[in-house]
PDB file of C-alpha atoms in Angstrom:
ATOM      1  CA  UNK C   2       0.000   0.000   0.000  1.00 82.00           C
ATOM      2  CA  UNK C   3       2.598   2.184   1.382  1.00 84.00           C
ATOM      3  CA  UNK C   4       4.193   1.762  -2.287  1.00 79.00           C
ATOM      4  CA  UNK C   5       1.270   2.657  -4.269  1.00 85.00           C
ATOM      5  CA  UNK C   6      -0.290   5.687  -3.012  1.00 89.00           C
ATOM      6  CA  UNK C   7       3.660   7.463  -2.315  1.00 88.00           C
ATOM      7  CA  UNK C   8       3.958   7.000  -6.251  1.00 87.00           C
ATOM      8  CA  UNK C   9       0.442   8.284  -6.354  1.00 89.00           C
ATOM      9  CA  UNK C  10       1.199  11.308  -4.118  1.00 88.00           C
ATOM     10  CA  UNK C  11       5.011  11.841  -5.697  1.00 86.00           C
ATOM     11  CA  UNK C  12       2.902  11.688  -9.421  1.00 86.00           C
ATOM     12  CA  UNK C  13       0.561  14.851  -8.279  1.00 85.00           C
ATOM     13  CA  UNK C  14       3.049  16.549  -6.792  1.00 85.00           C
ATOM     14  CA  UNK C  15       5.537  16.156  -9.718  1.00 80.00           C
ATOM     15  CA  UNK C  16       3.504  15.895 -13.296  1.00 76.00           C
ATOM     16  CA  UNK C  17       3.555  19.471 -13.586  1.00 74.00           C
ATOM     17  CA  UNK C  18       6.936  19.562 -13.218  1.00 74.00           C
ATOM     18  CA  UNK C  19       8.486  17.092 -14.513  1.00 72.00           C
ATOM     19  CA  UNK C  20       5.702  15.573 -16.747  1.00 72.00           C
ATOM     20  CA  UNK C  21       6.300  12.759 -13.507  1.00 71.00           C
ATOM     21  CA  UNK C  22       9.320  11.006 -14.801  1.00 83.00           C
ATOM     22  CA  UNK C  23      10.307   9.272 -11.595  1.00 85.00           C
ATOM     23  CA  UNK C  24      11.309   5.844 -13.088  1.00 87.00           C
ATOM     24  CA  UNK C  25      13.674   5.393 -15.902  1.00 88.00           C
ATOM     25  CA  UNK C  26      12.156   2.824 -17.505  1.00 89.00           C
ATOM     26  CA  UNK C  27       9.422   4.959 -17.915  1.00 90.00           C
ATOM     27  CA  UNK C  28      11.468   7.411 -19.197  1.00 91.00           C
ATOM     28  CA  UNK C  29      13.717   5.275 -21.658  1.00 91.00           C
ATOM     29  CA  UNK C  30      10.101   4.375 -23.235  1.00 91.00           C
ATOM     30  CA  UNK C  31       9.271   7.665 -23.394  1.00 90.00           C
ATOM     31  CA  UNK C  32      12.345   8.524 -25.560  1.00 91.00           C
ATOM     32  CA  UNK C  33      11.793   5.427 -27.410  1.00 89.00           C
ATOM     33  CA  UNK C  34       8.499   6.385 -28.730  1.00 89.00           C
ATOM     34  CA  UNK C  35       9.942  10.315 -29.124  1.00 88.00           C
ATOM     35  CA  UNK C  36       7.526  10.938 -26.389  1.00 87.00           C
ATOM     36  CA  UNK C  37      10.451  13.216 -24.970  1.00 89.00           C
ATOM     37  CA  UNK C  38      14.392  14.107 -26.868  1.00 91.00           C
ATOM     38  CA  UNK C  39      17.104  12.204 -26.357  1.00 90.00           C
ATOM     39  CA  UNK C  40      18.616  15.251 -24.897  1.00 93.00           C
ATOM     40  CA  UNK C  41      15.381  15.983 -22.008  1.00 91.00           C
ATOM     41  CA  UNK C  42      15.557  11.581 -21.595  1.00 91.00           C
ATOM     42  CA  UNK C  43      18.825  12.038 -21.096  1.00 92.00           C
ATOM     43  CA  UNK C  44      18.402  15.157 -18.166  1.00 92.00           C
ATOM     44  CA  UNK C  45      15.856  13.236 -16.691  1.00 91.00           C
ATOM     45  CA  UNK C  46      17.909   9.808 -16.141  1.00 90.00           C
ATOM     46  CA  UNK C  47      20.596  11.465 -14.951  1.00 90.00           C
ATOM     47  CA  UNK C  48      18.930  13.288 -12.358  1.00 89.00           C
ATOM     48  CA  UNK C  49      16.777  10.410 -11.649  1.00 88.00           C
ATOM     49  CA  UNK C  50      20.112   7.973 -10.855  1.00 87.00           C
ATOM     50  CA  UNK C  51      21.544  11.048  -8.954  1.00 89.00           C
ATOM     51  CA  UNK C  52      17.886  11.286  -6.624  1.00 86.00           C
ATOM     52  CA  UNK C  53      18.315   7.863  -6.079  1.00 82.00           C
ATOM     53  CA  UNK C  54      22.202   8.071  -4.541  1.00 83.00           C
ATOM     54  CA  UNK C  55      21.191  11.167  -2.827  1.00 87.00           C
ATOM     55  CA  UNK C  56      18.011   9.004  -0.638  1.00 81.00           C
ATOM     56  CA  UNK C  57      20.141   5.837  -0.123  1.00 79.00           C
ATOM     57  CA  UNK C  58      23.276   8.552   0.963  1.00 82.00           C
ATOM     58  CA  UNK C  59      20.574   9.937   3.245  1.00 85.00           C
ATOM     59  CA  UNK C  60      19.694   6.725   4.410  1.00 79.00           C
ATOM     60  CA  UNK C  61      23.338   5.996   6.066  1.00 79.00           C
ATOM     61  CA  UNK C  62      23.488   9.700   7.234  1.00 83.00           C
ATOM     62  CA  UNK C  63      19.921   9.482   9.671  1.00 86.00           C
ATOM     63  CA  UNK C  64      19.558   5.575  10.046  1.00 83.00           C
ATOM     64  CA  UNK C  65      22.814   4.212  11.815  1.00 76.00           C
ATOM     65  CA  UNK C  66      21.680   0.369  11.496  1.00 79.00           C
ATOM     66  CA  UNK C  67      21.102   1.399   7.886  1.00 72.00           C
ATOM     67  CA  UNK C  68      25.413   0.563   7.245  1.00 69.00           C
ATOM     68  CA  UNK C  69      24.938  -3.098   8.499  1.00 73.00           C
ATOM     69  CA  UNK C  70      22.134  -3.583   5.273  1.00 74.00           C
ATOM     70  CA  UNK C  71      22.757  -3.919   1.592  1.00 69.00           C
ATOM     71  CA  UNK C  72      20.216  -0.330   1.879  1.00 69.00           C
ATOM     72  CA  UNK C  73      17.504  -2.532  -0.334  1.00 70.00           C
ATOM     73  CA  UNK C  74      19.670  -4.012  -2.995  1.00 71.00           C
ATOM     74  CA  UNK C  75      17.615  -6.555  -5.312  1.00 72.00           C
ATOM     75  CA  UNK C  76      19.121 -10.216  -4.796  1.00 70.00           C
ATOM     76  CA  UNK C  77      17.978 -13.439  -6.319  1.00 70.00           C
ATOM     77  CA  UNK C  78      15.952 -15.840  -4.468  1.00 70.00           C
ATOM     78  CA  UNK C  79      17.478 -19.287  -4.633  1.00 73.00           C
ATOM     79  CA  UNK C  80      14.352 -20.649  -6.056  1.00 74.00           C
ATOM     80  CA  UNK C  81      13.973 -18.015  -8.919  1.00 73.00           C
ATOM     81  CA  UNK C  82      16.321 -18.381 -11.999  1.00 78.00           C
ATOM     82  CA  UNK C  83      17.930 -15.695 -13.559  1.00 76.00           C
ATOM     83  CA  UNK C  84      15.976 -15.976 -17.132  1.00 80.00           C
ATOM     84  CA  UNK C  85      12.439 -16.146 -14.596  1.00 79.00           C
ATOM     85  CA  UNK C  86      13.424 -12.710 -12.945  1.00 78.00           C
ATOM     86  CA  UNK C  87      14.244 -10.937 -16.272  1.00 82.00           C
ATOM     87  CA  UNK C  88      10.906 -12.158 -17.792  1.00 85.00           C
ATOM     88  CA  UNK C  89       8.838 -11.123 -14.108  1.00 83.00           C
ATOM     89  CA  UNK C  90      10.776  -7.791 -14.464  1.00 84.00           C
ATOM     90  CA  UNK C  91       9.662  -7.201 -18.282  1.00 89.00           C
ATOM     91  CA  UNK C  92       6.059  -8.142 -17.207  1.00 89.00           C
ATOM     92  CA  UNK C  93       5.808  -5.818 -14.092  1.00 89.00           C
ATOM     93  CA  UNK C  94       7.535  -2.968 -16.022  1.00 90.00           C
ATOM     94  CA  UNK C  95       5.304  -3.310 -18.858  1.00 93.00           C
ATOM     95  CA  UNK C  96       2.416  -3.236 -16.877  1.00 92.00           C
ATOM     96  CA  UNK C  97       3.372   0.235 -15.435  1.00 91.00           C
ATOM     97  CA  UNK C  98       4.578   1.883 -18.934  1.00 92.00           C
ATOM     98  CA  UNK C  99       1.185   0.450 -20.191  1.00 92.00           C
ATOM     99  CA  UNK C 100      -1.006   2.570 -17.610  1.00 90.00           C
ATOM    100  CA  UNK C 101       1.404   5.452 -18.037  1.00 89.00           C
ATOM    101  CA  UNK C 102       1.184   5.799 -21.332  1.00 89.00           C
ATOM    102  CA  UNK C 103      -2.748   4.806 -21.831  1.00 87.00           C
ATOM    103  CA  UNK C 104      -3.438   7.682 -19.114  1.00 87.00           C
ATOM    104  CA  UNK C 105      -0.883  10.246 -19.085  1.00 84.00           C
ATOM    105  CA  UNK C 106       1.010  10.302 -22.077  1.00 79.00           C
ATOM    106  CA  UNK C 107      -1.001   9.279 -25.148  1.00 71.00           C
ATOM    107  CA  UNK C 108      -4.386  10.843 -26.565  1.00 72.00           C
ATOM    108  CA  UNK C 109      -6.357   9.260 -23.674  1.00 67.00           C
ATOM    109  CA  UNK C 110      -5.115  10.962 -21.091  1.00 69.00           C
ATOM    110  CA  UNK C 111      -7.308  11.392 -18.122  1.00 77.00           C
ATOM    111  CA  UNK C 112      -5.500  14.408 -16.580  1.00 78.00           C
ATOM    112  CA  UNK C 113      -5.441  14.605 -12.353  1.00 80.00           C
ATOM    113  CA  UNK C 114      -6.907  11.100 -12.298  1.00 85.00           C
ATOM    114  CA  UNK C 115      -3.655   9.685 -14.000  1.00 87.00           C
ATOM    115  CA  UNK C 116      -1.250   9.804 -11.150  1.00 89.00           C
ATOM    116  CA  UNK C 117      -4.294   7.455  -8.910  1.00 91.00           C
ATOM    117  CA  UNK C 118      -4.116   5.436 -11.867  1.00 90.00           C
ATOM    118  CA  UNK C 119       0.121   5.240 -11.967  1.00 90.00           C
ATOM    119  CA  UNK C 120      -0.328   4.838  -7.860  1.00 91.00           C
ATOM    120  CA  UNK C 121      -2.732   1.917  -7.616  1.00 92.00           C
ATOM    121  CA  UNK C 122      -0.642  -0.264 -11.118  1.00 91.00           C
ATOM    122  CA  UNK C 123       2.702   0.351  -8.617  1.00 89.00           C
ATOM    123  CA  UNK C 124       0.446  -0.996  -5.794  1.00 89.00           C
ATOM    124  CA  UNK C 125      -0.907  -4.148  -7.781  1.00 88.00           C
ATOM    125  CA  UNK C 126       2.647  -4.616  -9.952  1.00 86.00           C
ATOM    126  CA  UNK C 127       4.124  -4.819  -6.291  1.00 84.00           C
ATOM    127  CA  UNK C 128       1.767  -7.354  -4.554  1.00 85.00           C
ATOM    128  CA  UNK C 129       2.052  -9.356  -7.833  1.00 80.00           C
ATOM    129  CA  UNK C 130       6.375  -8.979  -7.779  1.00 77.00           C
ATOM    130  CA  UNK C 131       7.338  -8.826  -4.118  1.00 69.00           C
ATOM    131  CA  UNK C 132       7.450 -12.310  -2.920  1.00 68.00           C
ATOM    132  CA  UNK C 133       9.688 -13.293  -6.594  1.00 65.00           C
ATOM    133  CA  UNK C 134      11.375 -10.055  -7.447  1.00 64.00           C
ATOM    134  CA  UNK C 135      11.416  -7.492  -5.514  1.00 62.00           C
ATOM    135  CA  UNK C 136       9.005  -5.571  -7.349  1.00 59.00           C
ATOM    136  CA  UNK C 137      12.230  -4.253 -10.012  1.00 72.00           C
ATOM    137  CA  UNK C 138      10.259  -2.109 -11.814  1.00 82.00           C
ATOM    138  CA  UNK C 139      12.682   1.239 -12.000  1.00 82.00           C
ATOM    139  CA  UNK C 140      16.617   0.904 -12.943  1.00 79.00           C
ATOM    140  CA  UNK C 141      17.288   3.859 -11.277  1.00 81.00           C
ATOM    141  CA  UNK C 142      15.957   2.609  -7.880  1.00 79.00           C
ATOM    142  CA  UNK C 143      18.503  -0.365  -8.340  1.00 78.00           C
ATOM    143  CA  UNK C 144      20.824   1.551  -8.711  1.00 78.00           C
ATOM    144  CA  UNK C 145      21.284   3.572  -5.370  1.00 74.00           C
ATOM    145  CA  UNK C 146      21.647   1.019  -2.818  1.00 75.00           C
ATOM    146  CA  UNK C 147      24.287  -1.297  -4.849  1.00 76.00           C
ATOM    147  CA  UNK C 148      26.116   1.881  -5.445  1.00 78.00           C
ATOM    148  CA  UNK C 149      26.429   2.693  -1.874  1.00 74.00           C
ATOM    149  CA  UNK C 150      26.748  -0.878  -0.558  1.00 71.00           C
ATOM    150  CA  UNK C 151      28.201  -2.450  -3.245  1.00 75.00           C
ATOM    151  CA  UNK C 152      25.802  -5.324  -3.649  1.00 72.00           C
ATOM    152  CA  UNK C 153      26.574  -5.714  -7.866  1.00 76.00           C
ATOM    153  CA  UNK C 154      25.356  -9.371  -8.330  1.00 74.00           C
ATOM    154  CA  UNK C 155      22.962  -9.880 -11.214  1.00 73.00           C
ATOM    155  CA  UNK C 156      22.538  -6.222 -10.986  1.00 76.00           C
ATOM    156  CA  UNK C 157      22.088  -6.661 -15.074  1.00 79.00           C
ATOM    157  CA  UNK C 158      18.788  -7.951 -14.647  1.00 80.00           C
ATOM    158  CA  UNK C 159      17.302  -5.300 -12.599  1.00 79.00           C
ATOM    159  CA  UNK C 160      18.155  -3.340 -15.402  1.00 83.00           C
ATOM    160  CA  UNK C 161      17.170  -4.878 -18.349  1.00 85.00           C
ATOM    161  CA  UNK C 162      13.784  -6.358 -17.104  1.00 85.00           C
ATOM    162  CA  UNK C 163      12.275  -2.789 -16.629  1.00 87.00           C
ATOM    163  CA  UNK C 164      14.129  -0.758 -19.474  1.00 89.00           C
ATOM    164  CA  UNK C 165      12.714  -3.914 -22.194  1.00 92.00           C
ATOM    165  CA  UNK C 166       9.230  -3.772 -20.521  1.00 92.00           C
ATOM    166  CA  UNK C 167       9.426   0.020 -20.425  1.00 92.00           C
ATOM    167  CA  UNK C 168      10.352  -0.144 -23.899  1.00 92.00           C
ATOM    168  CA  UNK C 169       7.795  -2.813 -25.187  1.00 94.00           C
ATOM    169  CA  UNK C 170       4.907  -1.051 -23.895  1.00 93.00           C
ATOM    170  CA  UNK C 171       5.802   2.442 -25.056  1.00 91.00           C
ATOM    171  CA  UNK C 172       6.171   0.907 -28.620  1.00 90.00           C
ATOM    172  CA  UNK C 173       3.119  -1.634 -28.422  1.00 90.00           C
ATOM    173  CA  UNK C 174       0.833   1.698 -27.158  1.00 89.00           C
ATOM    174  CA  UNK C 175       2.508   3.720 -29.922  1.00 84.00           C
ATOM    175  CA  UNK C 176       1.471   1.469 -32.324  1.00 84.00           C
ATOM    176  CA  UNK C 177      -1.418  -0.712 -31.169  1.00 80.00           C
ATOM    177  CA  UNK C 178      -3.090   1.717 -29.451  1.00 75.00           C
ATOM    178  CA  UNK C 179      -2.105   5.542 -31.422  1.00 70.00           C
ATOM    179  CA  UNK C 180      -1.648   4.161 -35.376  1.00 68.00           C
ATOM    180  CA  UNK C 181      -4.387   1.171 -35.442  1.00 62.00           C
ATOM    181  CA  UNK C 182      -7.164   2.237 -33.655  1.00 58.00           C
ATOM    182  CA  UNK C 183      -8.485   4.960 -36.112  1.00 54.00           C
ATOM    183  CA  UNK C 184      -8.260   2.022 -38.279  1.00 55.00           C
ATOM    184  CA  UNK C 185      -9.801  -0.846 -36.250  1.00 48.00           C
ATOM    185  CA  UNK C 186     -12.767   1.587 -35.432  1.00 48.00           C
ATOM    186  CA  UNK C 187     -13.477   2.159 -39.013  1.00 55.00           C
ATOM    187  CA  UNK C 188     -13.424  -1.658 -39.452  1.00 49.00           C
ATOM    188  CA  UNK C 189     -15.787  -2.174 -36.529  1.00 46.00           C
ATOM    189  CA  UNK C 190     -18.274   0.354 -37.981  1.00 51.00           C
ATOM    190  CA  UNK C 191     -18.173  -0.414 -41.438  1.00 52.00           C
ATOM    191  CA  UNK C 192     -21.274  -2.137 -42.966  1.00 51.00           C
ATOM    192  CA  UNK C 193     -19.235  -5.054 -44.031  1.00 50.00           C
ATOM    193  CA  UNK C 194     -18.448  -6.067 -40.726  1.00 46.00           C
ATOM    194  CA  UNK C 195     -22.148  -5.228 -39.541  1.00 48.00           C
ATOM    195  CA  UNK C 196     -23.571  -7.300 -41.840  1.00 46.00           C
TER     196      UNK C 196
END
């Protein structure tokens, strides 16, 4: 819960802002699909990785047990294989650039409703991912505490699960949802498909 509606609240606070890029996965899609430049993706990630050392630096500074912990570094279960976590981290991802894109970003954006909608898919995605994975669902929040711990093992995959999600779904919307439609809808109401 506590997940969901902070990603809710952080998506209100910062949409007008920053059009809400918080994750880079999110992010990456966005530049993908030329949603953003490469130049404003590139701003954004960079600040985004440099949040995220900034909170886990914080986190040694005010919580002393916080230097005995890896600070929330993904690790593999024992039980879940490397290949399973990439393709859990792909799905979850996807999932999130999905909703992002179908409420923020494209042509059916619902405006002040969209960050409940980005709040409650983090919520789900992460009682869905947290018993297997950790809920990986943003590179750049993998990337703070194995920075500052040093916790590098399969770090890869926390990567490239969410950035090929991110990227799938920002291309599927693009061209599922944006360039077929208008076409599928004429299909649909055409008289040869009524008939």
């Amino acid at each position: 819960m506590a997940h969901g509606l902070a990603v809710a609240f952080l998506a209100f606070v910062t949409v007008n802002i920053l059009g809400g890029h918080m994750n880079s996965s999110v992010t990456f899609a966005a530049g993908m699909t030329k949603k953003i430049s490469g130049a404003r993706g590139l701003m954004f990630s960079g600040a985004q990785l440099a949040g995220a050392v900034i909170v886990a630096s914080l986190l040694l500074v005010t919580i002393a047990e916080a230097a005995d912990t890896n600070l929330g570094a993904h690790a593999l279960r024992s039980d879940v294989s490397v290949s399973m976590q990439r393709i859990k981290g792909i799905l979850v991802t996807f999932t999130l650039v999905l909703i992002i894109f179908a409420t923020a970003v494209g042509p059916g954006d619902i405006g002040p409703l969209s960050p409940l909608a980005i709040g409650l898919t983090v919520l789900v995605d992460h009682l869905v991912a947290i018993p297997t994975l950790g809920a990986s669902i943003n590179a750049a929040r993998n990337f703070d505490p194995v920075l500052i711990s040093g916790e590098w093992a399969n770090h890869r995959i926390y990567w490239l699960g969410p950035m090929l999600g991110g990227m799938i779904a920002g291309v599927m919307y693009r061209v599922a949802f944006i360039k077929l439609k208008p076409r599928a809808l004429n299909i649909l109401s055409s008289t040869e498909w009524k008939s």
